[in-house]
């Protein structure tokens, strides 16, 4: 199954080729018993730590799972401000770790050591996915590490990711099963009756919590099974599934292992979760005060859900926040209490927005610096008239500074978090962004986050993580005099000062879910007594991202804005808190001072770093990185193709490879036609070491066939052997909102002709008796600025422009041929009813070549892609420059061509569910009404560019409709399937087109 192999291969390659691995940098390697750890100079300390941690994680897993084959490569990368990792067993066992600690991702913040957590998780994938037994092992002895021969790759992501979360929590003292966030997501879903079925869990879902649902609920499945049937059944299932002839029959294998199916186990857990919230106070109305807790929910901002982060008070009646509501691209929103919130401006990423007194907003957003590096920088949007919320163009303050979580002081000075290799620290940034001053030391063991200025601007409250616990710390404006005022073996986040600056409010999950706490700042050095912290809220789903209004409605209370978690995502809620509950006077200065004496003993009883992971860092010699071992081919795959009109079966094989940091990549294929012995082949290579350009070379030979007719009857075949050498250099400029690329290169094409039977060639034009060689110079470019919101059915509000020009010469003659093709697509969203925007989409393409061009343009056919169901049988169509639905490919041909398409796309439904455990998931459905028109022509005297059968025909046109399904095969791999009907309205008789035609294809229209 060649396309399936390519599909799995793409998913595996993406973890390396598109995982922010800076292949342009200098790399070194540390070798241990089971690993090669690759790193850049600034990450050597982290790499040595990772090497030791990886061996410990390997030993942990080896006590329950069968060891994977061969050396595992680990890449430590610090080219992005994202905390993540990835693993693949194709083309070899590989792990990529982003070194940045997860200081701003609630689901990942329960950890002692980020390196421990991520490597225990990713190595679980290697152990799980690499395991192959039975027929799969036998097939791998023949075909190598072919991606379709790993049975556990065919299982859904909820199974694989849930297993990895289960083991990360089993072998560390952190992990997501032990943290509060996954439990909060499940509890909020249960309260709102939104707990999904197993068929609704997919990486491709657009339903909250999006792809994270496979981690949340998948881990609960495994944990529940392990608790009820014994931990030994988990590795037993992995062994059984690794030999399953049909690995997608999950319930059958689960029944044989656990005595119950996954479906039954899930329903058991789901019913328990629903019963737990039904039998508890969790189902209380959201705006009823909880006895014993001071904060009272006062108001909820309408139109909440999905992702809403970091609410900030603009004034006493307006809250701003960053959000992704699914319909629009993520952005800044402003909510005047009592009104529907409005979108203010677009954001590349979701982070805090600090509003200054003049209405300007200081914020951070992610941006690419080049192909390999991305990170956050500070921007400011100026206020509108009368101090209104800023909505104009943003001015960039810093470049490449890797800053996030900014908070602006009244005089414009900014405190922010700066990402450095494998760590974060606090910095102070001048109002114009030109001066950045570190406030805290940089340490891998002590990441900082969430800084906030005090109301008078003299102090900073922030969070640091150290020794297995989180602390709320107060520093002066220069970063000195750090005092810990709250500490817990929990996730502490979002400190915000009380209006009188005598206390700090923050969120903590120390009681099992994230709630608002308050603690007095105190007056002495050291840590405050934990007993002085008071819990203010008890919300069913948890409270996140708080901000305190400087001036309350009255002298007795203050308002606190926060997000709370519900079954459909986050909502903004305003709480009323009595001032007496948060004033430092509630704890006298004597109490605050005496806490210094007792805090050391209290902290000593709290857990420090997990002693199981106190492993000495690796000290072996580092060597220069060599790509060759990971570049060697590790698999091959057969290919089968049937030539049209009974011209034989083409059989062959292909292989590919890419080194572990993505500098080198290649593809090789050879095929032979069993009928006539003609050989096709391809060899391509790309070199990716420079930021720009990407260099590539390819060599290809293929045979093309056309009919030779006399008096309308086929008398033989014209066979054309093409040999093509290409050398290209591509300049790429990725940005968060735009993408641009320019390719320049050269080609050498050779064409030789023969006939079957051979004796009819003499009757053809002498042109076909010669070998023709065409050197060429090529230039191509692309630009795009389209948007694609989470639940969109189409690209929106932008254009995609493509153009290419080719100058050809024919060796041995003075003839030259020029050709040019341009394609422009435009999209405009309409804010009409539906789960997504309606979209008007237009596409225009044109091509022109002179009479010496050796190729024609073809009009007709359906634009899309194909999916090989079984070897040699595919559904779909190929990509076309001049598509025309309702007409066959090649309905017209010529050296001049033009086509135009117009579509009205409207959303239909968003089921976001699969068919039980059948490996097909349907997320969204939409309808497109279209009109296509196209024409190709050959002026008189255009030979030899135009074939003898080419005519100057009419413009062809058709109308029709498509039903489009955004889905996922193999549970999680996204595809768009299109079923359409087309009716020709012009040129049907000329092209012998049916009055009504139905088509099925894969991929987008344009």
Short mmCIF file of N, CA, C and O in Angstrom, two decimals, residues 394-483:
data_model
loop_
_atom_site.label_atom_id
_atom_site.label_comp_id
_atom_site.label_asym_id
_atom_site.label_seq_id
_atom_site.Cartn_x
_atom_site.Cartn_y
_atom_site.Cartn_z
N UNK A 394 0.29 46.65 14.81
CA UNK A 394 1.17 46.48 15.96
C UNK A 394 2.59 46.92 15.61
O UNK A 394 3.07 46.71 14.49
N UNK A 395 3.24 47.55 16.56
CA UNK A 395 4.63 47.96 16.41
C UNK A 395 5.52 46.95 17.15
O UNK A 395 5.29 46.66 18.33
N UNK A 396 6.50 46.44 16.47
CA UNK A 396 7.37 45.45 17.08
C UNK A 396 8.41 46.14 17.96
O UNK A 396 9.07 47.09 17.54
N UNK A 397 8.56 45.66 19.20
CA UNK A 397 9.52 46.25 20.13
C UNK A 397 10.83 45.50 20.17
O UNK A 397 11.89 46.10 20.38
N UNK A 398 10.81 44.17 20.04
CA UNK A 398 12.04 43.38 20.12
C UNK A 398 12.13 42.45 18.93
O UNK A 398 11.13 42.16 18.25
N UNK A 399 13.32 41.95 18.67
CA UNK A 399 13.54 41.05 17.54
C UNK A 399 14.41 39.88 18.01
O UNK A 399 15.54 40.07 18.45
N UNK A 400 13.84 38.70 17.97
CA UNK A 400 14.58 37.51 18.34
C UNK A 400 14.91 37.42 19.81
O UNK A 400 15.84 36.72 20.21
N UNK A 401 14.14 38.08 20.67
CA UNK A 401 14.45 38.11 22.10
C UNK A 401 13.84 36.95 22.87
O UNK A 401 14.19 36.72 24.02
N UNK A 402 12.89 36.22 22.29
CA UNK A 402 12.25 35.06 22.90
C UNK A 402 11.58 35.43 24.22
O UNK A 402 11.87 34.88 25.27
N UNK A 403 10.67 36.40 24.15
CA UNK A 403 10.00 36.93 25.33
C UNK A 403 8.53 36.52 25.35
O UNK A 403 7.90 36.39 24.30
N UNK A 404 8.00 36.35 26.56
CA UNK A 404 6.59 36.00 26.72
C UNK A 404 6.10 36.55 28.05
O UNK A 404 6.88 37.07 28.86
N UNK A 405 4.79 36.43 28.28
CA UNK A 405 4.13 36.82 29.54
C UNK A 405 4.50 38.22 29.99
O UNK A 405 4.90 38.43 31.14
N UNK A 406 4.36 39.24 29.14
CA UNK A 406 4.76 40.60 29.56
C UNK A 406 3.76 41.25 30.51
O UNK A 406 2.56 40.97 30.47
N UNK A 407 4.26 42.13 31.36
CA UNK A 407 3.41 42.96 32.20
C UNK A 407 4.03 44.36 32.22
O UNK A 407 5.22 44.51 32.53
N UNK A 408 3.24 45.36 31.86
CA UNK A 408 3.74 46.73 31.72
C UNK A 408 3.43 47.55 32.96
O UNK A 408 2.32 47.50 33.51
N UNK A 409 4.41 48.34 33.39
CA UNK A 409 4.25 49.25 34.52
C UNK A 409 3.69 50.57 34.00
O UNK A 409 3.69 50.83 32.80
N UNK A 410 3.27 51.41 34.90
CA UNK A 410 2.66 52.68 34.51
C UNK A 410 3.60 53.54 33.68
O UNK A 410 3.16 54.26 32.78
N UNK A 411 4.91 53.48 33.96
CA UNK A 411 5.85 54.30 33.20
C UNK A 411 6.31 53.63 31.92
O UNK A 411 7.19 54.15 31.22
N UNK A 412 5.73 52.48 31.58
CA UNK A 412 6.07 51.80 30.34
C UNK A 412 7.06 50.67 30.48
O UNK A 412 7.23 49.87 29.56
N UNK A 413 7.80 50.60 31.60
CA UNK A 413 8.76 49.51 31.81
C UNK A 413 8.01 48.17 31.83
O UNK A 413 6.91 48.06 32.38
N UNK A 414 8.64 47.16 31.25
CA UNK A 414 7.99 45.86 31.07
C UNK A 414 8.80 44.79 31.78
O UNK A 414 10.03 44.77 31.70
N UNK A 415 8.12 43.90 32.48
CA UNK A 415 8.75 42.69 33.00
C UNK A 415 8.19 41.53 32.20
O UNK A 415 7.00 41.49 31.87
N UNK A 416 9.06 40.58 31.85
CA UNK A 416 8.64 39.48 30.98
C UNK A 416 9.46 38.24 31.28
O UNK A 416 10.44 38.28 32.03
N UNK A 417 9.07 37.13 30.68
CA UNK A 417 9.80 35.87 30.76
C UNK A 417 10.63 35.74 29.49
O UNK A 417 10.12 35.95 28.38
N UNK A 418 11.90 35.41 29.65
CA UNK A 418 12.76 35.20 28.50
C UNK A 418 13.19 33.73 28.45
O UNK A 418 13.65 33.17 29.45
N UNK A 419 13.02 33.11 27.29
CA UNK A 419 13.46 31.74 27.08
C UNK A 419 14.92 31.75 26.66
O UNK A 419 15.32 32.48 25.74
N UNK A 420 15.71 30.96 27.35
CA UNK A 420 17.11 30.74 27.02
C UNK A 420 17.30 29.24 26.88
O UNK A 420 16.39 28.48 27.21
N UNK A 421 18.44 28.77 26.42
CA UNK A 421 18.57 27.32 26.21
C UNK A 421 18.20 26.50 27.44
O UNK A 421 18.83 26.60 28.49
N UNK A 422 17.13 25.72 27.29
CA UNK A 422 16.66 24.76 28.30
C UNK A 422 16.17 25.41 29.58
O UNK A 422 16.04 24.73 30.61
N UNK A 423 15.88 26.71 29.58
CA UNK A 423 15.46 27.37 30.82
C UNK A 423 14.70 28.65 30.49
O UNK A 423 14.61 29.07 29.33
N UNK A 424 14.13 29.26 31.54
CA UNK A 424 13.52 30.59 31.41
C UNK A 424 13.99 31.45 32.58
O UNK A 424 14.36 30.94 33.64
N UNK A 425 13.95 32.76 32.38
CA UNK A 425 14.33 33.70 33.43
C UNK A 425 13.47 34.95 33.30
O UNK A 425 12.81 35.16 32.26
N UNK A 426 13.48 35.78 34.33
CA UNK A 426 12.77 37.05 34.28
C UNK A 426 13.70 38.14 33.77
O UNK A 426 14.88 38.19 34.12
N UNK A 427 13.17 39.03 32.93
CA UNK A 427 13.93 40.17 32.42
C UNK A 427 13.07 41.42 32.51
O UNK A 427 11.84 41.36 32.56
N UNK A 428 13.76 42.54 32.54
CA UNK A 428 13.09 43.84 32.50
C UNK A 428 13.40 44.47 31.15
O UNK A 428 14.56 44.52 30.73
N UNK A 429 12.36 44.96 30.49
CA UNK A 429 12.48 45.50 29.14
C UNK A 429 12.06 46.96 29.15
O UNK A 429 11.01 47.30 29.72
N UNK A 430 12.86 47.81 28.55
CA UNK A 430 12.51 49.23 28.49
C UNK A 430 11.26 49.41 27.63
O UNK A 430 10.90 48.55 26.82
N UNK A 431 10.61 50.54 27.80
CA UNK A 431 9.35 50.80 27.11
C UNK A 431 9.48 50.73 25.60
O UNK A 431 8.53 50.36 24.90
N UNK A 432 10.66 51.08 25.08
CA UNK A 432 10.86 51.04 23.63
C UNK A 432 11.43 49.71 23.17
O UNK A 432 11.69 49.52 21.97
N UNK A 433 11.69 48.78 24.08
CA UNK A 433 12.19 47.46 23.73
C UNK A 433 13.66 47.39 23.43
O UNK A 433 14.17 46.31 23.10
N UNK A 434 14.37 48.48 23.56
CA UNK A 434 15.79 48.49 23.16
C UNK A 434 16.71 47.96 24.25
O UNK A 434 17.86 47.61 23.97
N UNK A 435 16.25 47.95 25.50
CA UNK A 435 17.11 47.50 26.59
C UNK A 435 16.45 46.32 27.31
O UNK A 435 15.31 46.41 27.75
N UNK A 436 17.17 45.21 27.40
CA UNK A 436 16.68 44.02 28.09
C UNK A 436 17.68 43.68 29.19
O UNK A 436 18.86 43.42 28.92
N UNK A 437 17.21 43.67 30.44
CA UNK A 437 18.08 43.45 31.59
C UNK A 437 17.61 42.23 32.36
O UNK A 437 16.47 42.20 32.83
N UNK A 438 18.46 41.20 32.50
CA UNK A 438 18.06 40.02 33.29
C UNK A 438 17.82 40.40 34.75
O UNK A 438 18.56 41.18 35.35
N UNK A 439 16.76 39.84 35.33
CA UNK A 439 16.44 40.06 36.74
C UNK A 439 16.76 38.85 37.59
O UNK A 439 16.99 38.98 38.79
N UNK A 440 16.74 37.66 37.01
CA UNK A 440 17.02 36.43 37.76
C UNK A 440 18.09 35.64 37.02
O UNK A 440 18.28 35.80 35.81
N UNK A 441 18.75 34.79 37.76
CA UNK A 441 19.78 33.95 37.16
C UNK A 441 19.14 32.88 36.29
O UNK A 441 17.99 32.48 36.49
N UNK A 442 19.91 32.41 35.31
CA UNK A 442 19.44 31.36 34.41
C UNK A 442 19.87 30.01 34.96
O UNK A 442 21.04 29.79 35.22
N UNK A 443 18.91 29.11 35.15
CA UNK A 443 19.20 27.79 35.66
C UNK A 443 18.22 26.79 35.08
O UNK A 443 17.00 27.03 35.08
N UNK A 444 18.75 25.67 34.60
CA UNK A 444 17.90 24.61 34.07
C UNK A 444 16.97 24.08 35.16
O UNK A 444 15.84 23.67 34.91
N UNK A 445 17.43 24.11 36.40
CA UNK A 445 16.66 23.56 37.52
C UNK A 445 15.63 24.53 38.08
O UNK A 445 14.84 24.13 38.94
N UNK A 446 15.65 25.80 37.64
CA UNK A 446 14.75 26.78 38.24
C UNK A 446 14.12 27.66 37.17
O UNK A 446 14.55 28.80 36.94
N UNK A 447 13.10 27.18 36.48
CA UNK A 447 12.41 28.03 35.51
C UNK A 447 11.50 29.04 36.20
O UNK A 447 10.97 28.79 37.29
N UNK A 448 11.37 30.22 35.58
CA UNK A 448 10.52 31.30 36.08
C UNK A 448 9.38 31.55 35.11
O UNK A 448 9.50 31.33 33.90
N UNK A 449 8.29 32.09 35.64
CA UNK A 449 7.17 32.43 34.78
C UNK A 449 6.25 33.43 35.48
O UNK A 449 6.37 33.69 36.68
N UNK A 450 5.30 33.98 34.71
CA UNK A 450 4.15 34.78 35.18
C UNK A 450 4.52 35.98 36.06
O UNK A 450 3.98 36.15 37.15
N UNK A 451 5.40 36.88 35.62
CA UNK A 451 5.73 38.05 36.46
C UNK A 451 4.64 39.11 36.41
O UNK A 451 4.00 39.32 35.38
N UNK A 452 4.42 39.80 37.54
CA UNK A 452 3.45 40.90 37.60
C UNK A 452 4.00 42.01 38.48
O UNK A 452 4.50 41.77 39.59
N UNK A 453 3.89 43.25 37.98
CA UNK A 453 4.27 44.42 38.77
C UNK A 453 3.26 44.64 39.90
O UNK A 453 2.06 44.41 39.75
N UNK A 454 3.77 45.14 41.03
CA UNK A 454 2.88 45.58 42.09
C UNK A 454 2.24 46.90 41.67
O UNK A 454 2.72 47.58 40.75
N UNK A 455 1.12 47.31 42.30
CA UNK A 455 0.45 48.55 41.89
C UNK A 455 1.35 49.77 41.91
O UNK A 455 1.21 50.66 41.06
N UNK A 456 2.31 49.82 42.84
CA UNK A 456 3.20 50.98 42.88
C UNK A 456 4.44 50.80 42.02
O UNK A 456 5.29 51.70 41.94
N UNK A 457 4.59 49.66 41.37
CA UNK A 457 5.72 49.41 40.49
C UNK A 457 7.03 49.18 41.19
O UNK A 457 8.08 49.16 40.55
N UNK A 458 7.01 48.98 42.51
CA UNK A 458 8.26 48.81 43.25
C UNK A 458 8.67 47.36 43.38
O UNK A 458 9.83 47.06 43.67
N UNK A 459 7.71 46.43 43.21
CA UNK A 459 8.00 45.02 43.40
C UNK A 459 7.42 44.19 42.26
O UNK A 459 6.57 44.66 41.49
N UNK A 460 7.88 42.96 42.19
CA UNK A 460 7.42 42.02 41.16
C UNK A 460 7.05 40.72 41.86
O UNK A 460 7.81 40.21 42.69
N UNK A 461 5.90 40.18 41.55
CA UNK A 461 5.53 38.84 41.98
C UNK A 461 5.67 37.91 40.78
O UNK A 461 5.29 38.26 39.66
N UNK A 462 6.21 36.74 41.00
CA UNK A 462 6.42 35.78 39.92
C UNK A 462 6.40 34.37 40.49
O UNK A 462 6.36 34.18 41.72
N UNK A 463 6.45 33.39 39.60
CA UNK A 463 6.47 31.99 40.00
C UNK A 463 7.76 31.36 39.55
O UNK A 463 8.21 31.58 38.42
N UNK A 464 8.38 30.59 40.44
CA UNK A 464 9.53 29.78 40.06
C UNK A 464 9.29 28.35 40.52
O UNK A 464 8.58 28.10 41.50
N UNK A 465 9.89 27.42 39.79
CA UNK A 465 9.79 26.01 40.14
C UNK A 465 11.17 25.51 40.51
O UNK A 465 12.13 25.70 39.75
N UNK A 466 11.28 24.87 41.68
CA UNK A 466 12.57 24.35 42.11
C UNK A 466 12.35 23.25 43.15
O UNK A 466 11.39 23.29 43.92
N UNK A 467 13.24 22.27 43.14
CA UNK A 467 13.20 21.19 44.12
C UNK A 467 11.84 20.51 44.19
O UNK A 467 11.35 20.14 45.26
N UNK A 468 11.22 20.33 43.03
CA UNK A 468 9.97 19.59 42.98
C UNK A 468 8.75 20.35 43.45
O UNK A 468 7.70 19.75 43.66
N UNK A 469 8.84 21.67 43.64
CA UNK A 469 7.71 22.45 44.11
C UNK A 469 7.66 23.78 43.36
O UNK A 469 8.64 24.21 42.75
N UNK A 470 6.50 24.41 43.40
CA UNK A 470 6.31 25.74 42.84
C UNK A 470 6.27 26.76 43.96
O UNK A 470 5.74 26.48 45.04
N UNK A 471 6.78 27.96 43.67
CA UNK A 471 6.81 29.02 44.67
C UNK A 471 6.31 30.32 44.05
O UNK A 471 6.62 30.62 42.90
N UNK A 472 5.55 31.07 44.81
CA UNK A 472 5.26 32.47 44.47
C UNK A 472 6.30 33.31 45.19
O UNK A 472 6.47 33.22 46.41
N UNK A 473 7.04 34.11 44.42
CA UNK A 473 8.19 34.86 44.92
C UNK A 473 7.97 36.34 44.68
O UNK A 473 7.43 36.74 43.63
N UNK A 474 8.38 37.16 45.63
CA UNK A 474 8.33 38.62 45.48
C UNK A 474 9.76 39.14 45.42
O UNK A 474 10.61 38.77 46.23
N UNK A 475 10.05 39.97 44.38
CA UNK A 475 11.36 40.59 44.20
C UNK A 475 11.17 42.09 44.11
O UNK A 475 10.07 42.58 43.84
N UNK A 476 12.29 42.82 44.28
CA UNK A 476 12.18 44.25 44.03
C UNK A 476 12.32 44.50 42.53
O UNK A 476 12.52 43.59 41.74
N UNK A 477 12.22 45.75 42.13
CA UNK A 477 12.17 46.09 40.70
C UNK A 477 13.48 45.81 39.97
O UNK A 477 13.50 45.78 38.75
N UNK A 478 14.56 45.57 40.72
CA UNK A 478 15.84 45.21 40.11
C UNK A 478 16.11 43.72 40.18
O UNK A 478 17.19 43.26 39.80
N UNK A 479 15.13 42.94 40.68
CA UNK A 479 15.30 41.50 40.78
C UNK A 479 15.97 41.03 42.04
O UNK A 479 16.26 39.83 42.18
N UNK A 480 16.22 41.92 42.99
CA UNK A 480 16.91 41.55 44.23
C UNK A 480 15.90 41.31 45.35
O UNK A 480 14.71 41.61 45.23
N UNK A 481 16.41 40.77 46.47
CA UNK A 481 15.59 40.58 47.67
C UNK A 481 14.47 39.59 47.50
O UNK A 481 13.37 39.78 48.06
N UNK A 482 14.70 38.52 46.77
CA UNK A 482 13.64 37.54 46.52
C UNK A 482 13.15 36.91 47.82
O UNK A 482 13.94 36.47 48.64
N UNK A 483 11.82 36.90 48.01
CA UNK A 483 11.21 36.26 49.17
C UNK A 483 10.09 35.34 48.70
O UNK A 483 9.24 35.72 47.89
#
